[in-house]
């Protein structure tokens, strides 16, 4: 007669004894005596075969015959515990096909040491069953554990993947404890198959610990897990790796493909830049300082999109972007795509036929889609011709896609800091007399300056050094520019002058500085519109390359790398920051593939063309400071606010109706209060901050490795107190949330209608001595404007 009874997994203070809590009567005929303690194996019942003291059962893993418990161990009380692991297989992985005899093995780890040996306790494995939720395509693995009463608090789990392919593990919930409180483990991570010699994956429970508070049973694991993530800085990274390290931007160009695609390395003394994640690819043959490019850019596996279907969406998105470039990017051998504003409207009313290039890129959907129709941007729905008006031009400066560059005029005259021997007289040609003519009837020039009523978009010094270099390229042009605004008594901005500048030289009209003003007559009014189009193109450059890419993506990547290298997953600050960083590295890698690369979308559609990324390096070198990424400090630095302890947010705005600042300060305060409460909970005093070795090394690494070219700057905040930590964390979270939202989510609303937000100017402004342009301008100013924005070639009848 067969007997059954529970069998436990437990390791005593003596030799290890692995006892499995599987349920099944032991087969008869065994040479091992089991009358008092039967071996119990998984359901369903299969015939067992004994070989070398191992009992093999079809459909299960091999099981080592356990050692019988000692009398002392028989007296230990045990608790039955259940766990549920939720996972998502990789796309195309049929769990029913590959699961027979394979599973995810789950082991529990204690947070305490064995009090007899002062060593880590053994793990507890569980009996597994699984069921599939077909609607959400999730797999729920259920486990039964028998936990001895002296096992202590569960501090971590091991997950081992016996399947053939990687699986995305979402959560583990361990419940049925006597106190009724389940143990939660949030994983959100890819677990590689055991067949690839992958290690067991360690996941800590959701309980957070500062380094000095780490339970002794987890201390070694905490340190070892960080070392795995840091890697050794050697070799090429594989897709399955989870290693975070630093490198320069040396993979934007493709010199091996063509000398025209060579680009300077960004990062270092010559072109300072933040660091990216190291990929370890081989150097280019023609330029050993540059790294070869491949179809897929490595990011640590857990930084990739967790929903595998989104991988397919990335491909479609990439193809659609290339389609857009194919339709609208400037090529010398193509005709003018739009001969009137009505032609632009057809993009939204009728759509455009997909070119053959797009069908090659989109083989699956091109069979069903021949016409690509764009949704009408909201700004056009509201007012089709608002983009022509000065009021809208001013409004978008404060509440549009790039509200980050307008600044108060603090000194007069407006003056360049560039070398006058190269770039000419530093003083602007926007004179006091000109300003007085424009604000006559409101106040004097002196009153306007004193009362902080003059504001400027100043792109002069940033763009002027690139003007001649860009003008040597085909089908594009560039100026340095200044745009002056006046804040009227009713609190609204009004543009009053635009200055377009190029370095002195042998120009046809000998005018290297030209000032445009709004005017009542048709000719000068159209010239004013041309000048605004140039300024908008300049603003688009600074928006996309600086306010968006540099500040909210590129400069953030070092924070992400350092957070993963220096802060344990159980560190509370890691858990605070992680949701704000997630997927940023993946998006940055896509940008290096398609957007900012040599011959990529930015270089095809923005005025600086191949100098675009080099220009962003100049801005990083001259302007980027960590402390100025905080919203209040940014506003104060630009003169758009001043400190005021009586004001609601501690600052008083220079322009009261500044929607970006009005809304942004509300969000800033909410973030800061939340971070303050969070930090205060884990750090009861400043000493705890100073003695936190992980947070100390995290901040050192951000400054000295992630932003190595600025490591010696005096403006880096210190990290010694809770207040210091709150300010640093609030700044990081603001940049990745409020700041990014402000410059990202309005891109189609404001930029979807190209005349409202041009990214490039194709030819010079309309000067009388430029005969062909001037003739076209006089004959059809609307076509002349479109020619400037879209021109490949034009003819004047």
Tab-separated table of C-alpha atoms in Angstrom, residues 226-663:
chain	number	residue	atom	x	y	z
A	226	UNK	CA	25.304	46.063	-9.008
A	227	UNK	CA	28.628	44.653	-10.217
A	228	UNK	CA	26.811	42.596	-12.847
A	229	UNK	CA	25.071	45.692	-14.161
A	230	UNK	CA	28.322	47.673	-14.326
A	231	UNK	CA	30.149	45.098	-16.446
A	232	UNK	CA	33.880	45.271	-17.158
A	233	UNK	CA	33.868	47.761	-20.047
A	234	UNK	CA	35.035	45.104	-22.512
A	235	UNK	CA	33.556	43.451	-25.590
A	236	UNK	CA	30.561	44.142	-27.784
A	237	UNK	CA	27.213	44.161	-26.060
A	238	UNK	CA	24.592	41.564	-26.994
A	239	UNK	CA	20.882	42.244	-27.139
A	240	UNK	CA	20.278	40.110	-24.045
A	241	UNK	CA	22.846	41.974	-21.894
A	242	UNK	CA	21.865	44.130	-18.945
A	243	UNK	CA	25.112	46.124	-18.734
A	244	UNK	CA	25.297	49.900	-18.310
A	245	UNK	CA	28.464	51.775	-19.210
A	246	UNK	CA	29.539	55.064	-20.820
A	247	UNK	CA	30.817	56.084	-24.232
A	248	UNK	CA	31.010	59.171	-26.442
A	249	UNK	CA	28.753	59.874	-29.424
A	250	UNK	CA	31.038	58.322	-32.002
A	251	UNK	CA	28.404	56.430	-33.998
A	252	UNK	CA	26.494	59.257	-35.686
A	253	UNK	CA	28.572	59.247	-38.875
A	254	UNK	CA	29.366	56.480	-41.367
A	255	UNK	CA	32.799	57.344	-42.758
A	256	UNK	CA	33.291	53.837	-44.181
A	257	UNK	CA	30.207	54.300	-46.333
A	258	UNK	CA	31.141	57.724	-47.701
A	259	UNK	CA	33.451	60.608	-46.739
A	260	UNK	CA	30.364	62.843	-46.959
A	261	UNK	CA	28.849	60.913	-44.049
A	262	UNK	CA	31.812	61.401	-41.711
A	263	UNK	CA	30.896	63.316	-38.542
A	264	UNK	CA	33.003	64.524	-35.593
A	265	UNK	CA	32.957	62.582	-32.346
A	266	UNK	CA	30.777	64.352	-29.790
A	267	UNK	CA	32.262	64.068	-26.325
A	268	UNK	CA	35.717	65.261	-25.338
A	269	UNK	CA	37.659	68.517	-25.338
A	270	UNK	CA	36.958	69.440	-28.963
A	271	UNK	CA	33.205	68.820	-28.938
A	272	UNK	CA	31.950	68.526	-25.327
A	273	UNK	CA	28.836	66.390	-24.958
A	274	UNK	CA	27.009	64.115	-22.498
A	275	UNK	CA	27.810	60.407	-22.641
A	276	UNK	CA	25.681	57.649	-24.107
A	277	UNK	CA	25.450	53.966	-23.267
A	278	UNK	CA	28.443	51.969	-24.454
A	279	UNK	CA	27.787	49.388	-27.186
A	280	UNK	CA	31.339	48.171	-27.814
A	281	UNK	CA	31.094	47.802	-31.598
A	282	UNK	CA	34.268	47.694	-33.665
A	283	UNK	CA	35.864	50.928	-34.957
A	284	UNK	CA	35.399	52.134	-38.526
A	285	UNK	CA	38.154	51.242	-40.965
A	286	UNK	CA	38.611	54.778	-42.275
A	287	UNK	CA	38.313	56.505	-38.886
A	288	UNK	CA	39.247	54.535	-35.783
A	289	UNK	CA	37.730	57.177	-33.498
A	290	UNK	CA	34.282	56.386	-34.928
A	291	UNK	CA	32.283	53.244	-34.195
A	292	UNK	CA	30.612	51.121	-36.845
A	293	UNK	CA	26.835	51.190	-37.075
A	294	UNK	CA	24.516	48.211	-37.241
A	295	UNK	CA	20.833	47.524	-37.795
A	296	UNK	CA	20.115	47.409	-34.060
A	297	UNK	CA	21.643	49.710	-31.502
A	298	UNK	CA	22.252	48.053	-28.149
A	299	UNK	CA	20.470	49.234	-25.060
A	300	UNK	CA	20.375	47.204	-21.823
A	301	UNK	CA	17.619	44.632	-22.226
A	302	UNK	CA	15.405	46.047	-19.501
A	303	UNK	CA	15.439	49.474	-21.187
A	304	UNK	CA	13.700	48.053	-24.262
A	305	UNK	CA	9.960	48.336	-24.718
A	306	UNK	CA	8.313	45.710	-22.544
A	307	UNK	CA	5.451	45.038	-24.960
A	308	UNK	CA	7.039	43.130	-27.801
A	309	UNK	CA	4.359	44.227	-30.236
A	310	UNK	CA	5.703	47.736	-29.870
A	311	UNK	CA	8.862	46.458	-31.542
A	312	UNK	CA	6.803	46.040	-34.700
A	313	UNK	CA	5.346	49.499	-34.252
A	314	UNK	CA	8.888	50.897	-34.152
A	315	UNK	CA	9.508	49.471	-37.612
A	316	UNK	CA	6.309	50.984	-38.979
A	317	UNK	CA	7.074	54.303	-37.308
A	318	UNK	CA	10.547	54.283	-38.815
A	319	UNK	CA	9.157	53.602	-42.259
A	320	UNK	CA	6.562	56.364	-41.944
A	321	UNK	CA	9.282	58.806	-40.954
A	322	UNK	CA	11.302	57.876	-44.022
A	323	UNK	CA	8.172	58.258	-46.096
A	324	UNK	CA	7.728	61.778	-44.760
A	325	UNK	CA	11.343	62.616	-45.576
A	326	UNK	CA	10.936	61.134	-49.032
A	327	UNK	CA	7.954	63.375	-49.629
A	328	UNK	CA	9.162	66.627	-48.110
A	329	UNK	CA	12.940	66.687	-47.667
A	330	UNK	CA	14.818	68.901	-50.082
A	331	UNK	CA	16.647	67.276	-52.974
A	332	UNK	CA	18.240	69.363	-55.675
A	333	UNK	CA	16.761	67.375	-58.536
A	334	UNK	CA	13.132	67.706	-57.446
A	335	UNK	CA	10.624	70.375	-58.365
A	336	UNK	CA	8.796	72.634	-55.959
A	337	UNK	CA	6.313	70.329	-54.180
A	338	UNK	CA	3.849	73.079	-53.283
A	339	UNK	CA	3.044	75.966	-55.600
A	340	UNK	CA	0.409	77.518	-53.313
A	341	UNK	CA	-0.998	77.298	-49.815
A	342	UNK	CA	-3.892	75.310	-51.273
A	343	UNK	CA	-1.427	72.581	-52.241
A	344	UNK	CA	-0.423	72.300	-48.587
A	345	UNK	CA	-4.075	72.027	-47.585
A	346	UNK	CA	-4.396	68.958	-49.813
A	347	UNK	CA	-2.184	67.028	-47.393
A	348	UNK	CA	-5.061	67.180	-44.928
A	349	UNK	CA	-8.071	67.239	-47.249
A	350	UNK	CA	-7.069	64.736	-49.937
A	351	UNK	CA	-3.803	63.122	-48.830
A	352	UNK	CA	-0.811	62.216	-50.953
A	353	UNK	CA	-0.020	59.094	-52.902
A	354	UNK	CA	2.667	56.938	-51.299
A	355	UNK	CA	5.835	56.869	-53.399
A	356	UNK	CA	7.486	53.555	-54.366
A	357	UNK	CA	10.107	54.056	-51.650
A	358	UNK	CA	7.412	53.857	-49.014
A	359	UNK	CA	5.975	50.648	-50.407
A	360	UNK	CA	9.377	49.020	-50.112
A	361	UNK	CA	9.592	50.108	-46.492
A	362	UNK	CA	5.991	49.196	-45.698
A	363	UNK	CA	5.349	45.989	-47.643
A	364	UNK	CA	2.575	44.810	-45.312
A	365	UNK	CA	0.450	47.936	-45.229
A	366	UNK	CA	1.178	49.411	-48.666
A	367	UNK	CA	-1.105	46.795	-50.225
A	368	UNK	CA	-3.980	48.359	-48.357
A	369	UNK	CA	-2.889	52.011	-48.177
A	370	UNK	CA	-2.113	54.000	-51.326
A	371	UNK	CA	-3.001	57.438	-49.975
A	372	UNK	CA	-1.405	58.932	-46.877
A	373	UNK	CA	-3.690	61.593	-45.395
A	374	UNK	CA	-2.580	63.747	-42.476
A	375	UNK	CA	-4.867	64.856	-39.696
A	376	UNK	CA	-5.503	68.597	-39.796
A	377	UNK	CA	-3.480	70.230	-36.984
A	378	UNK	CA	-5.581	71.853	-34.308
A	379	UNK	CA	-4.078	75.300	-34.919
A	380	UNK	CA	-5.287	75.225	-38.558
A	381	UNK	CA	-8.726	73.982	-37.540
A	382	UNK	CA	-9.132	76.969	-35.251
A	383	UNK	CA	-7.769	79.635	-37.585
A	384	UNK	CA	-6.275	78.760	-40.944
A	385	UNK	CA	-4.347	82.027	-41.276
A	386	UNK	CA	-3.298	82.588	-37.660
A	387	UNK	CA	0.322	81.780	-38.561
A	388	UNK	CA	0.536	85.005	-40.543
A	389	UNK	CA	-0.352	87.228	-37.590
A	390	UNK	CA	2.114	88.874	-35.223
A	391	UNK	CA	-0.144	88.144	-32.242
A	392	UNK	CA	0.107	84.411	-32.882
A	393	UNK	CA	3.854	84.666	-33.455
A	394	UNK	CA	4.189	86.234	-29.996
A	395	UNK	CA	1.736	83.869	-28.337
A	396	UNK	CA	3.615	80.801	-29.522
A	397	UNK	CA	6.848	82.276	-28.194
A	398	UNK	CA	5.330	82.038	-24.693
A	399	UNK	CA	2.924	79.120	-25.061
A	400	UNK	CA	4.047	77.238	-28.155
A	401	UNK	CA	6.475	74.487	-28.920
A	402	UNK	CA	9.606	76.205	-27.619
A	403	UNK	CA	8.833	78.509	-24.675
A	404	UNK	CA	12.381	78.015	-23.345
A	405	UNK	CA	14.442	80.631	-25.202
A	406	UNK	CA	12.772	84.034	-24.812
A	407	UNK	CA	14.634	86.220	-22.337
A	408	UNK	CA	14.488	89.673	-20.802
A	409	UNK	CA	16.632	92.427	-22.309
A	410	UNK	CA	18.913	93.295	-19.393
A	411	UNK	CA	21.514	95.439	-21.196
A	412	UNK	CA	21.453	97.870	-24.073
A	413	UNK	CA	22.544	97.957	-26.808
A	414	UNK	CA	22.177	94.334	-27.804
A	415	UNK	CA	25.749	93.192	-28.297
A	416	UNK	CA	27.560	90.107	-29.573
A	417	UNK	CA	30.304	88.349	-27.630
A	418	UNK	CA	31.905	86.949	-30.789
A	419	UNK	CA	35.315	88.078	-32.047
A	420	UNK	CA	34.715	91.390	-33.917
A	421	UNK	CA	37.749	90.723	-36.135
A	422	UNK	CA	35.897	87.773	-37.617
A	423	UNK	CA	32.234	88.611	-37.144
A	424	UNK	CA	32.264	92.368	-37.390
A	425	UNK	CA	30.895	95.126	-35.209
A	426	UNK	CA	29.333	93.545	-32.109
A	427	UNK	CA	26.500	96.056	-31.621
A	428	UNK	CA	23.084	95.275	-33.075
A	429	UNK	CA	21.496	97.533	-35.660
A	430	UNK	CA	18.283	97.485	-33.677
A	431	UNK	CA	18.771	100.945	-32.254
A	432	UNK	CA	17.158	102.908	-29.470
A	433	UNK	CA	15.602	105.245	-32.073
A	434	UNK	CA	14.046	102.321	-33.933
A	435	UNK	CA	12.529	100.949	-30.727
A	436	UNK	CA	11.139	104.350	-29.777
A	437	UNK	CA	9.379	104.578	-33.129
A	438	UNK	CA	7.712	101.200	-32.560
A	439	UNK	CA	6.577	101.831	-28.962
A	440	UNK	CA	5.665	105.469	-29.436
A	441	UNK	CA	2.456	106.239	-27.591
A	442	UNK	CA	3.073	103.611	-24.914
A	443	UNK	CA	6.187	104.791	-23.084
A	444	UNK	CA	9.731	106.003	-23.648
A	445	UNK	CA	12.597	103.653	-24.424
A	446	UNK	CA	14.164	104.299	-20.998
A	447	UNK	CA	10.885	103.434	-19.257
A	448	UNK	CA	10.493	100.246	-21.296
A	449	UNK	CA	13.999	99.093	-20.383
A	450	UNK	CA	13.632	100.037	-16.709
A	451	UNK	CA	10.163	98.510	-16.346
A	452	UNK	CA	11.303	95.246	-17.989
A	453	UNK	CA	9.136	95.530	-21.056
A	454	UNK	CA	11.676	94.456	-23.705
A	455	UNK	CA	12.358	90.795	-24.517
A	456	UNK	CA	14.445	89.027	-27.120
A	457	UNK	CA	14.957	85.755	-28.946
A	458	UNK	CA	18.707	85.926	-29.418
A	459	UNK	CA	20.132	83.309	-31.808
A	460	UNK	CA	22.868	85.614	-33.087
A	461	UNK	CA	25.999	84.245	-31.442
A	462	UNK	CA	24.959	80.598	-31.674
A	463	UNK	CA	24.190	80.570	-35.383
A	464	UNK	CA	26.505	83.196	-36.861
A	465	UNK	CA	29.683	81.024	-36.728
A	466	UNK	CA	27.863	78.453	-38.889
A	467	UNK	CA	26.376	80.857	-41.443
A	468	UNK	CA	29.179	80.692	-44.020
A	469	UNK	CA	29.657	76.944	-43.578
A	470	UNK	CA	25.945	76.252	-44.054
A	471	UNK	CA	25.733	78.583	-47.061
A	472	UNK	CA	28.385	76.507	-48.797
A	473	UNK	CA	25.920	73.605	-48.788
A	474	UNK	CA	23.301	73.285	-51.499
A	475	UNK	CA	19.679	74.312	-51.119
A	476	UNK	CA	19.836	75.852	-47.665
A	477	UNK	CA	20.821	79.075	-45.971
A	478	UNK	CA	21.292	80.494	-42.495
A	479	UNK	CA	21.540	83.782	-40.625
A	480	UNK	CA	22.263	84.845	-37.112
A	481	UNK	CA	19.098	86.442	-35.757
A	482	UNK	CA	17.678	88.627	-33.013
A	483	UNK	CA	13.961	89.216	-32.507
A	484	UNK	CA	12.870	92.028	-30.195
A	485	UNK	CA	9.487	92.057	-28.421
A	486	UNK	CA	7.671	94.751	-26.472
A	487	UNK	CA	5.315	93.918	-23.586
A	488	UNK	CA	2.340	96.235	-24.064
A	489	UNK	CA	0.429	97.749	-21.131
A	490	UNK	CA	-2.330	95.165	-21.597
A	491	UNK	CA	0.227	92.388	-20.874
A	492	UNK	CA	0.582	90.971	-24.386
A	493	UNK	CA	3.793	90.637	-26.392
A	494	UNK	CA	4.308	92.402	-29.678
A	495	UNK	CA	7.259	91.801	-32.063
A	496	UNK	CA	8.828	95.092	-33.097
A	497	UNK	CA	12.064	94.224	-34.923
A	498	UNK	CA	13.977	91.313	-36.459
A	499	UNK	CA	17.678	91.475	-37.296
A	500	UNK	CA	19.197	88.963	-39.711
A	501	UNK	CA	23.004	88.863	-39.746
A	502	UNK	CA	25.781	87.175	-41.694
A	503	UNK	CA	29.537	87.602	-41.249
A	504	UNK	CA	31.066	90.539	-43.156
A	505	UNK	CA	32.226	89.663	-46.654
A	506	UNK	CA	31.986	90.525	-50.326
A	507	UNK	CA	28.225	90.300	-50.496
A	508	UNK	CA	26.283	91.537	-53.500
A	509	UNK	CA	24.343	94.086	-51.472
A	510	UNK	CA	27.086	94.807	-48.909
A	511	UNK	CA	24.516	94.511	-46.154
A	512	UNK	CA	25.672	91.980	-43.618
A	513	UNK	CA	23.135	93.181	-41.048
A	514	UNK	CA	19.544	93.812	-41.997
A	515	UNK	CA	16.693	94.934	-39.716
A	516	UNK	CA	13.046	94.243	-40.569
A	517	UNK	CA	10.018	95.875	-38.947
A	518	UNK	CA	6.269	95.337	-39.167
A	519	UNK	CA	4.763	97.811	-41.639
A	520	UNK	CA	1.481	98.799	-43.205
A	521	UNK	CA	2.444	98.701	-46.896
A	522	UNK	CA	2.248	95.366	-48.697
A	523	UNK	CA	5.890	95.121	-49.792
A	524	UNK	CA	7.445	95.714	-46.387
A	525	UNK	CA	4.753	93.592	-44.732
A	526	UNK	CA	5.677	90.613	-46.914
A	527	UNK	CA	9.371	91.184	-46.185
A	528	UNK	CA	8.491	91.123	-42.483
A	529	UNK	CA	6.779	87.755	-43.016
A	530	UNK	CA	9.911	86.462	-44.726
A	531	UNK	CA	12.001	87.569	-41.738
A	532	UNK	CA	9.605	85.852	-39.321
A	533	UNK	CA	9.895	82.640	-41.356
A	534	UNK	CA	13.675	82.741	-40.941
A	535	UNK	CA	13.318	83.290	-37.188
A	536	UNK	CA	10.845	80.414	-36.920
A	537	UNK	CA	13.296	78.156	-38.744
A	538	UNK	CA	15.996	79.206	-36.256
A	539	UNK	CA	13.645	78.596	-33.341
A	540	UNK	CA	12.820	75.141	-34.734
A	541	UNK	CA	16.532	74.325	-34.788
A	542	UNK	CA	17.006	75.334	-31.156
A	543	UNK	CA	13.792	73.636	-30.130
A	544	UNK	CA	14.539	70.239	-31.608
A	545	UNK	CA	18.306	70.103	-31.074
A	546	UNK	CA	18.476	71.798	-27.668
A	547	UNK	CA	15.204	72.223	-25.757
A	548	UNK	CA	14.042	68.747	-26.767
A	549	UNK	CA	16.926	66.444	-27.707
A	550	UNK	CA	19.813	67.845	-25.671
A	551	UNK	CA	18.016	68.789	-22.473
A	552	UNK	CA	15.369	66.063	-22.088
A	553	UNK	CA	16.974	63.071	-23.841
A	554	UNK	CA	20.727	63.356	-24.331
A	555	UNK	CA	21.632	64.970	-20.985
A	556	UNK	CA	19.301	62.577	-19.155
A	557	UNK	CA	20.946	59.359	-20.389
A	558	UNK	CA	23.905	59.719	-17.966
A	559	UNK	CA	21.402	59.939	-15.080
A	560	UNK	CA	19.880	56.654	-16.199
A	561	UNK	CA	23.206	54.879	-16.591
A	562	UNK	CA	24.473	56.041	-13.188
A	563	UNK	CA	21.186	55.139	-11.486
A	564	UNK	CA	21.431	51.565	-12.739
A	565	UNK	CA	25.157	51.243	-12.014
A	566	UNK	CA	25.258	52.768	-8.534
A	567	UNK	CA	21.797	52.423	-6.975
A	568	UNK	CA	20.508	48.992	-6.056
A	569	UNK	CA	17.025	48.012	-7.238
A	570	UNK	CA	16.032	48.049	-3.575
A	571	UNK	CA	17.290	51.616	-3.067
A	572	UNK	CA	14.313	53.958	-2.557
A	573	UNK	CA	15.792	56.608	-4.862
A	574	UNK	CA	16.161	54.079	-7.658
A	575	UNK	CA	12.491	53.226	-7.278
A	576	UNK	CA	11.563	56.894	-7.269
A	577	UNK	CA	13.442	57.683	-10.489
A	578	UNK	CA	12.902	54.512	-12.502
A	579	UNK	CA	9.384	55.320	-13.844
A	580	UNK	CA	10.620	58.664	-15.183
A	581	UNK	CA	13.626	57.131	-16.949
A	582	UNK	CA	12.028	54.071	-18.462
A	583	UNK	CA	12.374	53.657	-22.246
A	584	UNK	CA	14.358	56.906	-22.645
A	585	UNK	CA	17.514	54.985	-23.596
A	586	UNK	CA	15.565	53.004	-26.193
A	587	UNK	CA	14.196	56.217	-27.707
A	588	UNK	CA	17.678	57.758	-27.682
A	589	UNK	CA	19.054	54.738	-29.520
A	590	UNK	CA	16.316	55.093	-32.145
A	591	UNK	CA	17.278	58.756	-32.487
A	592	UNK	CA	20.904	57.783	-33.155
A	593	UNK	CA	19.676	55.356	-35.780
A	594	UNK	CA	17.278	57.572	-37.719
A	595	UNK	CA	16.963	61.141	-36.463
A	596	UNK	CA	20.357	62.622	-35.584
A	597	UNK	CA	22.595	60.376	-37.681
A	598	UNK	CA	24.467	61.461	-40.789
A	599	UNK	CA	21.905	61.718	-43.567
A	600	UNK	CA	19.106	61.258	-41.033
A	601	UNK	CA	15.848	63.132	-40.679
A	602	UNK	CA	17.303	66.129	-38.814
A	603	UNK	CA	20.053	66.628	-41.382
A	604	UNK	CA	17.557	66.422	-44.234
A	605	UNK	CA	14.956	68.807	-42.866
A	606	UNK	CA	16.726	71.417	-40.677
A	607	UNK	CA	18.756	74.390	-41.938
A	608	UNK	CA	22.190	73.449	-40.471
A	609	UNK	CA	22.016	70.079	-42.280
A	610	UNK	CA	25.203	68.125	-41.506
A	611	UNK	CA	26.260	70.647	-38.838
A	612	UNK	CA	23.130	70.090	-36.746
A	613	UNK	CA	24.593	67.824	-34.065
A	614	UNK	CA	27.812	69.791	-33.921
A	615	UNK	CA	25.678	72.857	-33.189
A	616	UNK	CA	23.981	71.084	-30.289
A	617	UNK	CA	27.447	70.348	-28.894
A	618	UNK	CA	28.256	74.069	-28.998
A	619	UNK	CA	25.096	74.843	-27.028
A	620	UNK	CA	25.941	72.144	-24.479
A	621	UNK	CA	29.420	73.601	-24.087
A	622	UNK	CA	28.308	77.220	-23.743
A	623	UNK	CA	24.940	77.039	-22.019
A	624	UNK	CA	24.073	73.723	-20.368
A	625	UNK	CA	24.208	73.710	-16.565
A	626	UNK	CA	22.559	71.177	-14.296
A	627	UNK	CA	21.338	73.799	-11.824
A	628	UNK	CA	19.631	75.751	-14.629
A	629	UNK	CA	17.549	72.716	-15.610
A	630	UNK	CA	15.362	73.467	-12.575
A	631	UNK	CA	12.367	75.509	-13.719
A	632	UNK	CA	12.593	78.389	-11.199
A	633	UNK	CA	16.341	78.807	-11.805
A	634	UNK	CA	15.818	78.692	-15.573
A	635	UNK	CA	13.163	81.419	-15.416
A	636	UNK	CA	15.314	83.597	-13.155
A	637	UNK	CA	18.383	83.104	-15.355
A	638	UNK	CA	16.467	84.257	-18.448
A	639	UNK	CA	15.028	87.231	-16.587
A	640	UNK	CA	11.526	85.840	-16.944
A	641	UNK	CA	11.097	85.744	-13.163
A	642	UNK	CA	12.711	87.058	-10.010
A	643	UNK	CA	12.834	85.642	-6.502
A	644	UNK	CA	9.920	86.746	-4.319
A	645	UNK	CA	9.169	84.961	-1.060
A	646	UNK	CA	5.655	86.452	-1.019
A	647	UNK	CA	4.750	85.028	-4.443
A	648	UNK	CA	2.833	81.715	-4.641
A	649	UNK	CA	5.815	79.755	-5.996
A	650	UNK	CA	8.606	81.838	-4.509
A	651	UNK	CA	9.133	83.667	-7.801
A	652	UNK	CA	7.372	86.560	-9.494
A	653	UNK	CA	6.965	86.310	-13.270
A	654	UNK	CA	8.116	89.210	-15.422
A	655	UNK	CA	5.296	88.450	-17.870
A	656	UNK	CA	2.208	87.479	-15.901
A	657	UNK	CA	0.543	85.750	-18.852
A	658	UNK	CA	3.293	83.220	-19.553
A	659	UNK	CA	1.312	79.945	-19.875
A	660	UNK	CA	4.342	77.659	-19.875
A	661	UNK	CA	5.650	79.183	-16.628
A	662	UNK	CA	2.198	79.509	-15.037
A	663	UNK	CA	1.430	75.819	-15.522
